[in-house]
Amino acid sequence: MFDPEDLAAIREGKARWERETLSPTLDRFGERREAFTTDTEGRDIERLYTPDDVSGLSYDDLGFPGEEPYTRGVYPTMYRGRLWTMRQYAGMGTAEETNERYQYLLSQGQSGLSMAFDLPTQMGYDSDSAMADGEVGKSGVAIDSIHDMRTVFEGIPLDEVSTSMTINAPAAVLLAMYIAVGDEQGVPRAELRGTIQNDILKEYIARNTFIFPPEPSMRVITDIFEFAAVEIPRFNTISISGYHVREAGSTAAQELAFTLGNGIEYVEAAIGAGLDVDSFAPQLSFFFNAHNDVFEEVAKFRAARRMWARIMDERFGAEDPKSRQLKFHTQTAGSTLTAQQVENNVVRVAYQALAAVLGGTQSLHTNGKDEALALPTEKSVRTALRTQQILAHESGAADTIDPLAGSYYVEALTDDLEAEAFSLIAEIDDRGGMRRAIEEGWVQRQIQDVAYERQREIEERERIIVGVNEFEADEEPEMDLEEVTEEDQRRQIARLERAWGARDDGAVEDALAELREAASGEENVMPSIVRAVKAEATTGEICNTLREVFGEHRAASVA
């Protein structure tokens, strides 16, 4: 990219600058720290970056927006044509409360919905289960049956919004309910838009909200791929998630490697099930974390696009350009929010959102300032949404494409993160692939080691967290927090009991028997699940039917 003679002159000029200009200043004043490193990688940051630091870079490594290798973005016009989707994550105890919050967000200018489910729903239990006691509606909305899903979207035409559902082990069930509500609204299935997370591998790594063992779980995922390619072609069938890997403590390079490694595993499973790569790969999407180090995060997003294009081309021979495009949602980092001085979280979220936009995200959730304490209030949700709107309409960040391209620092970081992530993927390959590496606990140990070291740095004040271990304040904040009560749980159980009393139990038994037969054989389970939810079988009943066939996963201890 640079002439060798020019690089030699730059090196000579830098040496002269260090000797004549920098050295006297260092001798007199020094610097703030002995060493500067990136936020999570601990990678040394040079004092000054020049063309010499990216001497091996070719413009072919960057390309143009909408063209391979997609480093600069997956669309030719990016935000000059259409802003990212502002998709605030919400789920509030009951279906009625969630509908109210969605209606409010849409009235405030939100352009997409993102659905949070309570823990029992995520684990495939109904609200009356002993396993659900004390957790109903706490971390999101309780969805026991199609009645709840219908209420959540009452007055919201599904052909006018896109909906992201953060659901994994029972993703097939919640997707089926969404399809069924769309059918009731008269929306053609081909017009339904949205995303299900459906990323079970990261559950084994980081979150542990799994139900079934890995093999049948992967089978259900590939069934969804096959079903969706025909029935709901505009729906993203998986959101391969690095977000929770990062929340568990990983570095940026580990987030890249383990996320794309999971992506490789899903593609291989689908091909192994007989699907053509270009029949499902355009419906794959990704989900990344936006952390505090703005430049490192921008570099991570750029590297992810370039890496996925190469993986899909070289590993899988994908011919459709859409199969090689990495499209992703971003959420600001929940793990960086602090219970102390919660107003500081507004600033953290704003910088993280800026990194996501500079990195070319397709959709974005900005956390509420109070989410370290509880579900966000209406006021804090509005502030989080306004953060995105100010970023879009007042900052200028959306007015040109990939504005940090050509920065010697950012390009060097992009190259470094890509190289480190590919090195980790090579080690995963040597271990037999991502699924094997997870089953052996190797992936979990890599993350735990980093998380331990970061916590040590915070406790010993080697890493400053404003308001936590430095710049502390004694006052207790006055906060209006959202609460889910025992009465909310009783109301949800009563709603479930009414649904049971009004349905045709014989139709439910027939639908579940059909599902049991499909799951026991090689038939795609999705049509049977759709029929079961339309017969008003509950989330727990459907998941229990699959438990009978597939069994339940028990996590091995990770030493």
mmCIF file of N, CA and C in Angstrom, residues 416-483:
data_model
loop_
_atom_site.group_PDB
_atom_site.id
_atom_site.type_symbol
_atom_site.label_atom_id
_atom_site.label_comp_id
_atom_site.label_asym_id
_atom_site.label_seq_id
_atom_site.Cartn_x
_atom_site.Cartn_y
_atom_site.Cartn_z
ATOM 1 N N ASP A 416 -4.619 -7.190 13.823
ATOM 2 C CA ASP A 416 -4.179 -7.964 14.990
ATOM 3 C C ASP A 416 -5.298 -8.846 15.536
ATOM 4 N N LEU A 417 -6.504 -8.279 15.660
ATOM 5 C CA LEU A 417 -7.631 -9.056 16.176
ATOM 6 C C LEU A 417 -7.975 -10.206 15.239
ATOM 7 N N GLU A 418 -7.946 -9.947 13.942
ATOM 8 C CA GLU A 418 -8.226 -11.002 12.967
ATOM 9 C C GLU A 418 -7.208 -12.130 13.086
ATOM 10 N N ALA A 419 -5.938 -11.777 13.181
ATOM 11 C CA ALA A 419 -4.888 -12.794 13.265
ATOM 12 C C ALA A 419 -5.037 -13.622 14.543
ATOM 13 N N GLU A 420 -5.299 -12.952 15.674
ATOM 14 C CA GLU A 420 -5.425 -13.679 16.936
ATOM 15 C C GLU A 420 -6.655 -14.580 16.932
ATOM 16 N N ALA A 421 -7.773 -14.074 16.385
ATOM 17 C CA ALA A 421 -8.993 -14.874 16.345
ATOM 18 C C ALA A 421 -8.828 -16.086 15.430
ATOM 19 N N PHE A 422 -8.189 -15.914 14.282
ATOM 20 C CA PHE A 422 -7.964 -17.059 13.394
ATOM 21 C C PHE A 422 -7.033 -18.080 14.049
ATOM 22 N N SER A 423 -6.074 -17.608 14.845
ATOM 23 C CA SER A 423 -5.196 -18.525 15.563
ATOM 24 C C SER A 423 -5.991 -19.372 16.555
ATOM 25 N N LEU A 424 -6.946 -18.742 17.245
ATOM 26 C CA LEU A 424 -7.801 -19.487 18.176
ATOM 27 C C LEU A 424 -8.692 -20.481 17.429
ATOM 28 N N ILE A 425 -9.221 -20.077 16.274
ATOM 29 C CA ILE A 425 -10.061 -20.979 15.480
ATOM 30 C C ILE A 425 -9.247 -22.188 15.016
ATOM 31 N N ALA A 426 -7.985 -21.964 14.657
ATOM 32 C CA ALA A 426 -7.118 -23.078 14.265
ATOM 33 C C ALA A 426 -6.941 -24.059 15.423
ATOM 34 N N GLU A 427 -6.803 -23.525 16.652
ATOM 35 C CA GLU A 427 -6.676 -24.412 17.811
ATOM 36 C C GLU A 427 -7.979 -25.174 18.046
ATOM 37 N N ILE A 428 -9.110 -24.508 17.840
ATOM 38 C CA ILE A 428 -10.409 -25.178 17.969
ATOM 39 C C ILE A 428 -10.505 -26.324 16.956
ATOM 40 N N ASP A 429 -10.085 -26.062 15.733
ATOM 41 C CA ASP A 429 -10.095 -27.108 14.709
ATOM 42 C C ASP A 429 -9.242 -28.302 15.148
ATOM 43 N N ASP A 430 -8.071 -28.003 15.723
ATOM 44 C CA ASP A 430 -7.187 -29.075 16.180
ATOM 45 C C ASP A 430 -7.829 -29.911 17.289
ATOM 46 N N ARG A 431 -8.749 -29.298 18.023
ATOM 47 C CA ARG A 431 -9.415 -29.995 19.125
ATOM 48 C C ARG A 431 -10.678 -30.732 18.666
ATOM 49 N N GLY A 432 -10.942 -30.710 17.358
ATOM 50 C CA GLY A 432 -12.082 -31.438 16.839
ATOM 51 C C GLY A 432 -13.316 -30.599 16.601
ATOM 52 N N GLY A 433 -13.166 -29.264 16.637
ATOM 53 C CA GLY A 433 -14.305 -28.389 16.390
ATOM 54 C C GLY A 433 -14.853 -27.789 17.667
ATOM 55 N N MET A 434 -15.745 -26.835 17.487
ATOM 56 C CA MET A 434 -16.241 -26.051 18.618
ATOM 57 C C MET A 434 -17.044 -26.908 19.598
ATOM 58 N N ARG A 435 -17.876 -27.779 19.071
ATOM 59 C CA ARG A 435 -18.693 -28.591 19.972
ATOM 60 C C ARG A 435 -17.816 -29.463 20.873
ATOM 61 N N ARG A 436 -16.803 -30.075 20.303
ATOM 62 C CA ARG A 436 -15.900 -30.905 21.095
ATOM 63 C C ARG A 436 -15.132 -30.066 22.120
ATOM 64 N N ALA A 437 -14.693 -28.880 21.700
ATOM 65 C CA ALA A 437 -13.947 -28.005 22.607
ATOM 66 C C ALA A 437 -14.815 -27.542 23.773
ATOM 67 N N ILE A 438 -16.119 -27.336 23.511
ATOM 68 C CA ILE A 438 -17.051 -26.961 24.580
ATOM 69 C C ILE A 438 -17.268 -28.146 25.523
ATOM 70 N N GLU A 439 -17.505 -29.326 24.950
ATOM 71 C CA GLU A 439 -17.776 -30.514 25.765
ATOM 72 C C GLU A 439 -16.596 -30.848 26.670
ATOM 73 N N GLU A 440 -15.383 -30.549 26.205
ATOM 74 C CA GLU A 440 -14.188 -30.806 27.013
ATOM 75 C C GLU A 440 -13.921 -29.695 28.032
ATOM 76 N N GLY A 441 -14.676 -28.577 27.938
ATOM 77 C CA GLY A 441 -14.503 -27.477 28.873
ATOM 78 C C GLY A 441 -13.380 -26.525 28.512
ATOM 79 N N TRP A 442 -12.735 -26.746 27.356
ATOM 80 C CA TRP A 442 -11.592 -25.900 26.992
ATOM 81 C C TRP A 442 -12.026 -24.450 26.767
ATOM 82 N N VAL A 443 -13.111 -24.249 26.054
ATOM 83 C CA VAL A 443 -13.580 -22.882 25.770
ATOM 84 C C VAL A 443 -13.915 -22.168 27.073
ATOM 85 N N GLN A 444 -14.645 -22.850 27.961
ATOM 86 C CA GLN A 444 -15.041 -22.232 29.221
ATOM 87 C C GLN A 444 -13.828 -21.840 30.051
ATOM 88 N N ARG A 445 -12.785 -22.678 30.032
ATOM 89 C CA ARG A 445 -11.585 -22.365 30.822
ATOM 90 C C ARG A 445 -10.877 -21.126 30.284
ATOM 91 N N GLN A 446 -10.848 -20.972 28.958
ATOM 92 C CA GLN A 446 -10.195 -19.786 28.389
ATOM 93 C C GLN A 446 -10.879 -18.513 28.888
ATOM 94 N N ILE A 447 -12.201 -18.534 28.924
ATOM 95 C CA ILE A 447 -12.949 -17.352 29.355
ATOM 96 C C ILE A 447 -12.781 -17.128 30.852
ATOM 97 N N GLN A 448 -12.848 -18.201 31.634
ATOM 98 C CA GLN A 448 -12.740 -18.070 33.084
ATOM 99 C C GLN A 448 -11.385 -17.503 33.500
ATOM 100 N N ASP A 449 -10.343 -17.896 32.798
ATOM 101 C CA ASP A 449 -9.011 -17.384 33.132
ATOM 102 C C ASP A 449 -8.937 -15.872 32.941
ATOM 103 N N VAL A 450 -9.517 -15.388 31.848
ATOM 104 C CA VAL A 450 -9.518 -13.944 31.585
ATOM 105 C C VAL A 450 -10.377 -13.219 32.614
ATOM 106 N N ALA A 451 -11.567 -13.769 32.894
ATOM 107 C CA ALA A 451 -12.475 -13.129 33.845
ATOM 108 C C ALA A 451 -11.832 -13.008 35.223
ATOM 109 N N TYR A 452 -11.130 -14.046 35.637
ATOM 110 C CA TYR A 452 -10.450 -14.006 36.935
ATOM 111 C C TYR A 452 -9.400 -12.904 36.970
ATOM 112 N N GLU A 453 -8.624 -12.808 35.909
ATOM 113 C CA GLU A 453 -7.565 -11.801 35.869
ATOM 114 C C GLU A 453 -8.141 -10.393 35.865
ATOM 115 N N ARG A 454 -9.245 -10.174 35.130
ATOM 116 C CA ARG A 454 -9.852 -8.839 35.087
ATOM 117 C C ARG A 454 -10.395 -8.451 36.456
ATOM 118 N N GLN A 455 -11.012 -9.402 37.159
ATOM 119 C CA GLN A 455 -11.528 -9.092 38.483
ATOM 120 C C GLN A 455 -10.401 -8.778 39.454
ATOM 121 N N ARG A 456 -9.294 -9.505 39.334
ATOM 122 C CA ARG A 456 -8.132 -9.206 40.182
ATOM 123 C C ARG A 456 -7.636 -7.788 39.930
ATOM 124 N N GLU A 457 -7.578 -7.391 38.660
ATOM 125 C CA GLU A 457 -7.121 -6.044 38.314
ATOM 126 C C GLU A 457 -8.020 -4.966 38.924
ATOM 127 N N ILE A 458 -9.339 -5.231 38.939
ATOM 128 C CA ILE A 458 -10.267 -4.255 39.517
ATOM 129 C C ILE A 458 -10.071 -4.175 41.031
ATOM 130 N N GLU A 459 -9.968 -5.321 41.672
ATOM 131 C CA GLU A 459 -9.840 -5.329 43.134
ATOM 132 C C GLU A 459 -8.527 -4.704 43.590
ATOM 133 N N GLU A 460 -7.488 -4.828 42.788
ATOM 134 C CA GLU A 460 -6.196 -4.246 43.148
ATOM 135 C C GLU A 460 -6.003 -2.866 42.534
ATOM 136 N N ARG A 461 -7.060 -2.328 41.937
ATOM 137 C CA ARG A 461 -7.076 -0.979 41.364
ATOM 138 C C ARG A 461 -6.073 -0.792 40.234
ATOM 139 N N GLU A 462 -5.726 -1.881 39.596
ATOM 140 C CA GLU A 462 -4.918 -1.759 38.381
ATOM 141 C C GLU A 462 -5.797 -1.343 37.201
ATOM 142 N N ARG A 463 -7.080 -1.603 37.322
ATOM 143 C CA ARG A 463 -8.068 -1.234 36.300
ATOM 144 C C ARG A 463 -9.101 -0.337 36.981
ATOM 145 N N ILE A 464 -9.191 0.897 36.532
ATOM 146 C CA ILE A 464 -10.079 1.864 37.171
ATOM 147 C C ILE A 464 -11.497 1.733 36.624
ATOM 148 N N ILE A 465 -12.457 1.582 37.526
ATOM 149 C CA ILE A 465 -13.872 1.626 37.194
ATOM 150 C C ILE A 465 -14.446 2.840 37.937
ATOM 151 N N VAL A 466 -14.795 3.852 37.187
ATOM 152 C CA VAL A 466 -15.204 5.121 37.778
ATOM 153 C C VAL A 466 -16.449 4.920 38.637
ATOM 154 N N GLY A 467 -16.359 5.387 39.876
ATOM 155 C CA GLY A 467 -17.472 5.271 40.815
ATOM 156 C C GLY A 467 -17.472 3.990 41.604
ATOM 157 N N VAL A 468 -16.597 3.028 41.249
ATOM 158 C CA VAL A 468 -16.544 1.733 41.932
ATOM 159 C C VAL A 468 -15.275 1.607 42.758
ATOM 160 N N ASN A 469 -14.115 1.723 42.098
ATOM 161 C CA ASN A 469 -12.861 1.637 42.861
ATOM 162 C C ASN A 469 -12.049 2.930 42.774
ATOM 163 N N GLU A 470 -12.627 3.950 42.219
ATOM 164 C CA GLU A 470 -12.012 5.283 42.160
ATOM 165 C C GLU A 470 -13.135 6.289 41.919
ATOM 166 N N PHE A 471 -12.937 7.510 42.408
ATOM 167 C CA PHE A 471 -13.934 8.581 42.251
ATOM 168 C C PHE A 471 -15.280 8.143 42.842
ATOM 169 N N GLU A 472 -15.198 7.574 44.032
ATOM 170 C CA GLU A 472 -16.393 7.044 44.682
ATOM 171 C C GLU A 472 -17.185 8.153 45.364
ATOM 172 N N ALA A 473 -18.459 7.884 45.609
ATOM 173 C CA ALA A 473 -19.336 8.824 46.310
ATOM 174 C C ALA A 473 -20.104 8.069 47.374
ATOM 175 N N ASP A 474 -20.434 8.759 48.477
ATOM 176 C CA ASP A 474 -21.067 8.102 49.609
ATOM 177 C C ASP A 474 -22.585 8.051 49.506
ATOM 178 N N GLU A 475 -23.184 8.963 48.726
ATOM 179 C CA GLU A 475 -24.636 9.057 48.751
ATOM 180 C C GLU A 475 -25.293 7.837 48.119
ATOM 181 N N GLU A 476 -26.453 7.491 48.658
ATOM 182 C CA GLU A 476 -27.257 6.414 48.115
ATOM 183 C C GLU A 476 -28.195 6.998 47.052
ATOM 184 N N PRO A 477 -28.210 6.438 45.854
ATOM 185 C CA PRO A 477 -29.065 7.018 44.810
ATOM 186 C C PRO A 477 -30.537 6.760 45.081
ATOM 187 N N GLU A 478 -31.353 7.744 44.731
ATOM 188 C CA GLU A 478 -32.795 7.560 44.791
ATOM 189 C C GLU A 478 -33.248 7.033 43.438
ATOM 190 N N MET A 479 -33.745 5.797 43.429
ATOM 191 C CA MET A 479 -34.086 5.143 42.166
ATOM 192 C C MET A 479 -35.532 4.650 42.208
ATOM 193 N N ASP A 480 -36.235 4.877 41.116
ATOM 194 C CA ASP A 480 -37.557 4.306 40.917
ATOM 195 C C ASP A 480 -37.372 3.046 40.090
ATOM 196 N N LEU A 481 -37.444 1.869 40.748
ATOM 197 C CA LEU A 481 -37.119 0.615 40.074
ATOM 198 C C LEU A 481 -38.378 -0.169 39.729
ATOM 199 N N GLU A 482 -38.308 -0.862 38.601
ATOM 200 C CA GLU A 482 -39.383 -1.766 38.222
ATOM 201 C C GLU A 482 -39.324 -3.016 39.107
ATOM 202 N N GLU A 483 -40.476 -3.463 39.575
ATOM 203 C CA GLU A 483 -40.529 -4.658 40.412
ATOM 204 C C GLU A 483 -41.581 -5.623 39.887
#
